[in-house]
CSV table of C-alpha atoms and ligand atoms in Angstrom, one decimal:
chain,number,residue,atom,x,y,z
K,1446,MET,CA,-4.4,5.0,10.5
K,1447,LYS,CA,-2.8,6.9,7.6
K,1448,MET,CA,-3.7,6.4,3.9
K,1449,THR,CA,-1.4,7.7,1.1
K,1450,VAL,CA,-2.6,7.7,-2.4
K,1451,ILE,CA,0.0,6.1,-4.7
K,1452,GLY,CA,-2.2,5.9,-7.8
K,1453,SER,CA,-5.8,6.5,-8.7
K,1454,MET,CA,-6.4,6.2,-12.4
K,1455,GLY,CA,-8.8,3.7,-13.9
K,1456,ALA,CA,-7.8,1.3,-16.7
K,1457,TYR,CA,-4.2,2.3,-17.1
K,1458,PRO,CA,-1.8,4.9,-15.7
K,1459,SER,CA,-1.5,8.5,-16.9
K,1460,PRO,CA,2.0,10.1,-17.0
K,1461,ASP,CA,1.5,11.6,-13.5
K,1462,ASN,CA,-0.9,9.1,-11.9
K,1463,PRO,CA,-0.5,5.3,-11.7
K,1464,SER,CA,-3.5,3.0,-11.7
K,1465,SER,CA,-5.0,1.8,-8.4
K,1466,GLY,CA,-2.8,1.7,-5.4
K,1467,TYR,CA,-3.3,3.0,-1.8
K,1468,LEU,CA,-0.9,2.7,1.1
K,1469,LEU,CA,-2.3,2.1,4.5
K,1470,GLN,CA,0.0,2.5,7.5
K,1471,HIS,CA,-0.6,2.1,11.2
K,1472,ASP,CA,1.6,1.0,14.1
K,1473,GLY,CA,4.6,0.4,11.9
K,1474,PHE,CA,2.6,-1.9,9.6
K,1475,SER,CA,2.2,-1.1,5.9
K,1476,MET,CA,-0.4,-2.6,3.6
K,1477,MET,CA,-1.3,-1.8,0.0
K,1478,LEU,CA,-4.8,-1.8,-1.3
K,1479,ASP,CA,-4.3,-2.9,-4.9
K,1480,PHE,CA,-1.1,-2.8,-6.9
K,1481,GLY,CA,-1.7,-1.5,-10.4
K,1482,SER,CA,0.4,-0.3,-13.2
K,1483,ALA,CA,3.2,2.2,-12.2
K,1484,VAL,CA,2.4,1.8,-8.5
K,1485,LEU,CA,5.8,0.3,-7.7
K,1486,ILE,CA,7.9,3.1,-9.1
K,1487,ASN,CA,5.7,5.7,-7.3
K,1488,LEU,CA,5.7,3.8,-4.0
K,1489,HIS,CA,9.5,4.2,-3.8
K,1490,LYS,CA,8.8,7.8,-2.8
K,1491,TYR,CA,6.9,6.9,0.3
K,1492,MET,CA,8.5,3.8,1.9
K,1493,ALA,CA,11.3,1.3,1.7
K,1494,LEU,CA,9.6,-1.2,-0.6
K,1495,HIS,CA,11.2,-4.3,1.0
K,1496,THR,CA,9.4,-3.5,4.3
K,1497,LEU,CA,5.9,-3.8,2.9
K,1498,ASP,CA,3.9,-6.2,5.0
K,1499,ALA,CA,0.8,-7.1,3.0
K,1500,VAL,CA,-1.2,-6.4,-0.1
K,1501,PHE,CA,-5.0,-6.7,-0.6
K,1502,PHE,CA,-6.4,-7.1,-4.1
K,1503,SER,CA,-10.0,-6.0,-4.7
K,1504,HIS,CA,-9.9,-8.0,-7.9
K,1505,TYR,CA,-7.4,-9.2,-10.5
K,1506,HIS,CA,-7.9,-6.8,-13.5
K,1507,HIS,CA,-4.6,-5.5,-14.8
K,1508,ASP,CA,-5.1,-1.9,-13.5
K,1509,HIS,CA,-5.2,-3.4,-10.0
K,1510,THR,CA,-2.5,-6.0,-10.2
K,1511,ALA,CA,0.0,-5.1,-13.0
K,1512,ASP,CA,3.0,-4.4,-10.8
K,1513,ILE,CA,2.7,-7.3,-8.4
K,1514,GLY,CA,4.9,-9.6,-10.5
K,1515,VAL,CA,7.9,-7.2,-10.3
K,1516,MET,CA,7.1,-6.6,-6.6
K,1517,GLN,CA,7.6,-10.3,-6.2
K,1518,HIS,CA,11.0,-10.0,-7.9
K,1519,LEU,CA,11.9,-7.1,-5.5
K,1520,ILE,CA,10.9,-9.3,-2.4
K,1521,LYS,CA,13.1,-12.1,-3.8
K,1522,VAL,CA,16.1,-9.9,-4.4
K,1523,GLN,CA,15.8,-8.1,-1.0
K,1524,THR,CA,15.3,-11.4,0.9
K,1525,ASP,CA,18.3,-13.0,-0.9
K,1526,LEU,CA,20.4,-9.9,0.0
K,1527,GLY,CA,19.4,-10.4,3.7
K,1528,ASN,CA,17.3,-7.3,3.9
K,1529,ARG,CA,14.1,-9.1,4.6
K,1530,VAL,CA,13.2,-12.3,6.5
K,1531,SER,CA,9.4,-12.5,6.4
K,1532,VAL,CA,7.1,-13.7,3.6
K,1533,LEU,CA,4.9,-11.0,1.9
K,1534,SER,CA,1.2,-11.9,2.3
K,1535,LEU,CA,-1.0,-11.2,-0.7
K,1536,TYR,CA,-4.7,-11.3,0.0
K,1537,GLY,CA,-7.5,-11.7,-2.6
K,1538,GLN,CA,-10.4,-13.8,-3.9
K,1539,GLY,CA,-9.4,-17.4,-3.6
K,1540,ASP,CA,-11.6,-18.8,-6.4
K,1541,LYS,CA,-10.0,-17.1,-9.3
K,1542,PRO,CA,-7.1,-18.4,-11.5
K,1543,PHE,CA,-4.9,-15.4,-10.7
K,1544,PHE,CA,-4.9,-16.3,-7.0
K,1545,GLU,CA,-2.3,-19.1,-7.7
K,1546,LYS,CA,0.1,-16.4,-9.0
K,1547,LEU,CA,0.2,-14.7,-5.6
K,1548,THR,CA,2.4,-17.5,-4.2
K,1549,TYR,CA,6.0,-17.0,-5.4
K,1550,HIS,CA,8.4,-19.6,-4.0
K,1551,LYS,CA,9.2,-18.8,-0.4
K,1552,TYR,CA,8.9,-15.0,-0.9
K,1553,THR,CA,5.2,-14.3,-1.2
K,1554,GLU,CA,2.2,-16.3,-0.2
K,1555,SER,CA,-1.5,-16.2,-1.3
K,1556,ARG,CA,-4.2,-15.7,1.4
K,1557,ALA,CA,-7.8,-16.1,0.5
K,1558,VAL,CA,-10.4,-13.6,1.8
K,1559,ALA,CA,-14.1,-13.6,1.1
K,1560,SER,CA,-17.3,-11.6,1.5
K,1561,GLY,CA,-18.8,-11.9,5.0
K,1562,LYS,CA,-15.5,-13.2,6.5
K,1563,GLN,CA,-13.3,-11.1,8.8
K,1564,GLU,CA,-9.5,-11.2,8.6
K,1565,VAL,CA,-7.0,-9.6,11.0
K,1566,ILE,CA,-4.1,-8.3,9.0
K,1567,GLY,CA,-1.4,-6.7,11.3
K,1568,PRO,CA,-3.2,-4.0,13.3
K,1569,PHE,CA,-6.1,-3.9,10.9
K,1570,ILE,CA,-9.5,-5.6,11.2
K,1571,CYS,CA,-10.6,-6.2,7.7
K,1572,GLU,CA,-14.1,-7.1,6.3
K,1573,PHE,CA,-15.1,-7.7,2.7
K,1574,LEU,CA,-18.1,-7.4,0.5
K,1575,ASP,CA,-18.8,-8.9,-3.0
K,1576,ASN,CA,-19.4,-6.2,-5.5
K,1577,PRO,CA,-21.0,-6.4,-9.0
K,1578,HIS,CA,-18.1,-6.1,-11.5
K,1579,PRO,CA,-17.0,-8.3,-14.4
K,1580,ASP,CA,-15.2,-11.4,-12.9
K,1581,GLY,CA,-16.1,-10.3,-9.4
K,1582,SER,CA,-14.6,-7.7,-7.0
K,1583,LEU,CA,-14.4,-7.2,-3.3
K,1584,ALA,CA,-14.8,-4.0,-1.3
K,1585,ILE,CA,-12.8,-3.8,1.9
K,1586,LYS,CA,-13.5,-2.1,5.3
K,1587,VAL,CA,-10.4,-1.6,7.3
K,1588,THR,CA,-10.7,-0.7,11.0
K,1589,ALA,CA,-8.0,0.3,13.5
K,1590,GLU,CA,-8.4,1.8,16.9
K,1591,GLY,CA,-12.0,2.7,16.2
K,1592,ARG,CA,-11.4,4.4,12.8
K,1593,SER,CA,-12.5,2.9,9.6
K,1594,LEU,CA,-11.8,3.2,5.9
K,1595,VAL,CA,-13.9,1.6,3.2
K,1596,TYR,CA,-12.4,1.1,-0.3
K,1597,THR,CA,-15.0,0.1,-2.9
K,1598,GLY,CA,-12.6,-1.4,-5.5
K,1599,ASP,CA,-14.4,-1.5,-8.8
K,1600,THR,CA,-18.2,-1.8,-8.5
K,1601,GLY,CA,-21.5,-1.1,-10.0
K,1602,TRP,CA,-24.3,0.2,-7.8
K,1603,ASN,CA,-24.8,-2.1,-4.8
K,1604,ASP,CA,-27.4,-1.5,-2.1
K,1605,GLU,CA,-25.3,-3.6,0.3
K,1606,LEU,CA,-22.5,-1.1,0.1
K,1607,VAL,CA,-24.7,1.4,1.9
K,1608,PHE,CA,-24.8,-0.7,5.0
K,1609,PHE,CA,-21.1,-1.9,4.6
K,1610,ALA,CA,-19.8,1.7,4.4
K,1611,SER,CA,-22.3,3.0,7.1
K,1612,GLY,CA,-20.7,5.7,9.2
K,1613,CYS,CA,-17.1,5.1,8.1
K,1614,ASP,CA,-14.5,7.8,8.5
K,1615,LEU,CA,-13.4,7.7,4.9
K,1616,LEU,CA,-15.0,6.2,1.9
K,1617,LEU,CA,-12.6,5.8,-1.0
K,1618,CYS,CA,-15.1,5.3,-3.8
K,1619,GLU,CA,-14.6,4.5,-7.5
K,1620,SER,CA,-16.1,7.1,-9.8
K,1621,SER,CA,-15.3,5.8,-13.2
K,1622,LEU,CA,-18.1,7.6,-15.0
K,1623,PHE,CA,-19.5,11.0,-15.5
K,1624,ASN,CA,-23.3,11.1,-14.8
K,1625,ARG,CA,-24.2,11.2,-18.4
K,1626,PHE,CA,-23.0,7.6,-18.7
K,1627,LYS,CA,-25.3,6.2,-16.0
K,1628,GLY,CA,-26.6,2.8,-16.9
K,1629,MET,CA,-24.4,2.5,-20.0
K,1630,VAL,CA,-21.4,0.8,-18.5
K,1631,ASP,CA,-21.8,-2.3,-16.2
K,1632,GLY,CA,-19.7,-2.7,-13.1
K,1633,HIS,CA,-18.8,1.0,-12.5
K,1634,LEU,CA,-20.2,4.0,-10.7
K,1635,THR,CA,-20.9,7.5,-11.8
K,1636,ALA,CA,-19.6,10.3,-9.6
K,1637,GLY,CA,-23.3,11.1,-8.8
K,1638,GLU,CA,-23.8,7.5,-7.6
K,1639,ALA,CA,-20.6,7.8,-5.5
K,1640,GLY,CA,-22.2,10.9,-3.9
K,1641,ILE,CA,-25.5,9.1,-3.3
K,1642,LEU,CA,-23.6,6.2,-1.7
K,1643,ALA,CA,-21.7,8.5,0.6
K,1644,ARG,CA,-24.9,10.3,1.6
K,1645,LYS,CA,-27.0,7.2,2.3
K,1646,ALA,CA,-24.1,5.6,4.2
K,1647,GLY,CA,-23.6,8.7,6.3
K,1648,VAL,CA,-19.8,8.6,5.8
K,1649,LYS,CA,-17.6,11.3,7.3
K,1650,GLN,CA,-15.5,11.9,4.2
K,1651,LEU,CA,-15.7,10.9,0.6
K,1652,ALA,CA,-12.7,10.6,-1.7
K,1653,LEU,CA,-13.2,9.8,-5.4
K,1654,CYS,CA,-10.9,7.5,-7.3
K,1655,HIS,CA,-10.5,5.3,-10.4
K,1656,PHE,CA,-10.8,8.2,-12.9
K,1657,PRO,CA,-11.7,8.1,-16.6
K,1658,HIS,CA,-9.1,9.2,-19.2
K,1659,PHE,CA,-11.2,12.0,-20.7
K,1660,GLY,CA,-13.1,14.9,-19.3
K,1661,LYS,CA,-12.2,16.8,-16.1
K,1662,VAL,CA,-12.0,15.4,-12.6
K,1663,GLU,CA,-13.4,18.7,-11.4
K,1664,ASP,CA,-16.7,17.7,-13.1
K,1665,LEU,CA,-16.7,14.4,-11.2
K,1666,LEU,CA,-16.2,16.4,-8.0
K,1667,SER,CA,-19.2,18.7,-8.8
K,1668,GLU,CA,-21.4,15.8,-9.8
K,1669,ALA,CA,-20.7,14.0,-6.5
K,1670,ALA,CA,-21.1,17.3,-4.6
K,1671,ALA,CA,-24.6,17.6,-5.9
K,1672,GLU,CA,-25.5,14.5,-3.9
K,1673,TYR,CA,-23.2,14.6,-0.9
K,1674,LYS,CA,-22.7,17.6,1.3
K,1675,GLY,CA,-19.9,16.3,3.6
K,1676,ILE,CA,-16.2,16.5,3.2
K,1677,LEU,CA,-15.4,15.6,-0.4
K,1678,ASN,CA,-12.2,15.5,-2.5
K,1679,ILE,CA,-10.3,13.8,-5.3
K,1680,ALA,CA,-7.8,11.2,-4.3
K,1681,LEU,CA,-4.6,12.2,-6.2
K,1682,PRO,CA,-1.1,10.7,-5.8
K,1683,GLY,CA,0.7,12.0,-2.7
K,1684,GLN,CA,-2.4,13.0,-1.0
K,1685,VAL,CA,-2.4,11.8,2.7
K,1686,TYR,CA,-5.5,11.0,4.7
K,1687,ASN,CA,-5.0,10.8,8.4
K,1688,LEU,CA,-7.6,9.0,10.4
K,1689,PRO,CA,-6.3,9.6,13.9
N,2141,LIG,ZN1,-10.2,-0.9,-12.4
N,2142,LIG,ZN1,-12.0,-4.0,-12.8
C-alpha cells in the first residue's frame, strides 16, 4: 500500500498546500481519503484523474469535500468521451444531507459507511470509528496485505481511537492545534495529543496533518515528539509513504 499526500492544510488551502486529500494506491486501485479545496489540481501531478476508483469522506466540512463537485464534472466529461466506463464510488456518512450530493446521475454513486461496520473497497479492508467533531466525523482504518493505515479525519480526543489505531503501521493524525490551545477548541487535537495517541496506540509511524494557518509546523512536530518517540514526520504534499 502506498499513500501520497495531496494536501494537508486545515480549514482552507495555502498557496502550496491544498486542504485535506490523501491518495491510497494498491494493486492498481486508487482511493482518495477526503477531497478538499485545491486537491483536484494537485492530484493531476500524481495520476490520471479519470482512473480514480473511490473516495472516502471522513466528514462533509468544506475543507474535506470542496473539490468533489468539479471531480464529478471530470468523471462525466471523461465518461462521455469514452475514457471511463465505471461509476465512481463515493463513501461517507449516510445520515447527513451532503450524502445525497454524492450521487451524480450515472457518473458517481453514494455509498454509506458507518462506525463499527466493515467495507471492502477494492483491495482495501476498511473499518470506521465515530469521532467527536461538530456534525460528526469518521476515522478510517485501511488494511491491505497485513499493513494498516489509520486516518483520524477531524477529531477531538477520543479514547476509542487508541484501540482503533492500535499497532497500525501509519497513523495519519490531525494536529490542528498547538499545545497552548488544549481544551480551547472543540473537535480538534493538539500536536501533543496526537503524540499521546500514537504512543498509547503503539503505532509504528506517526504523520501529522491538518495544520493551522499560523505558527510553525516544526513546533507541532516538537510538541508531538515530546510525547511519541517513534518515527514521526509532517505530512506535506508530494510525500510518499510506502507500507510494503
Ligand atoms: Zn477539517
Ligand atoms: Zn471538520
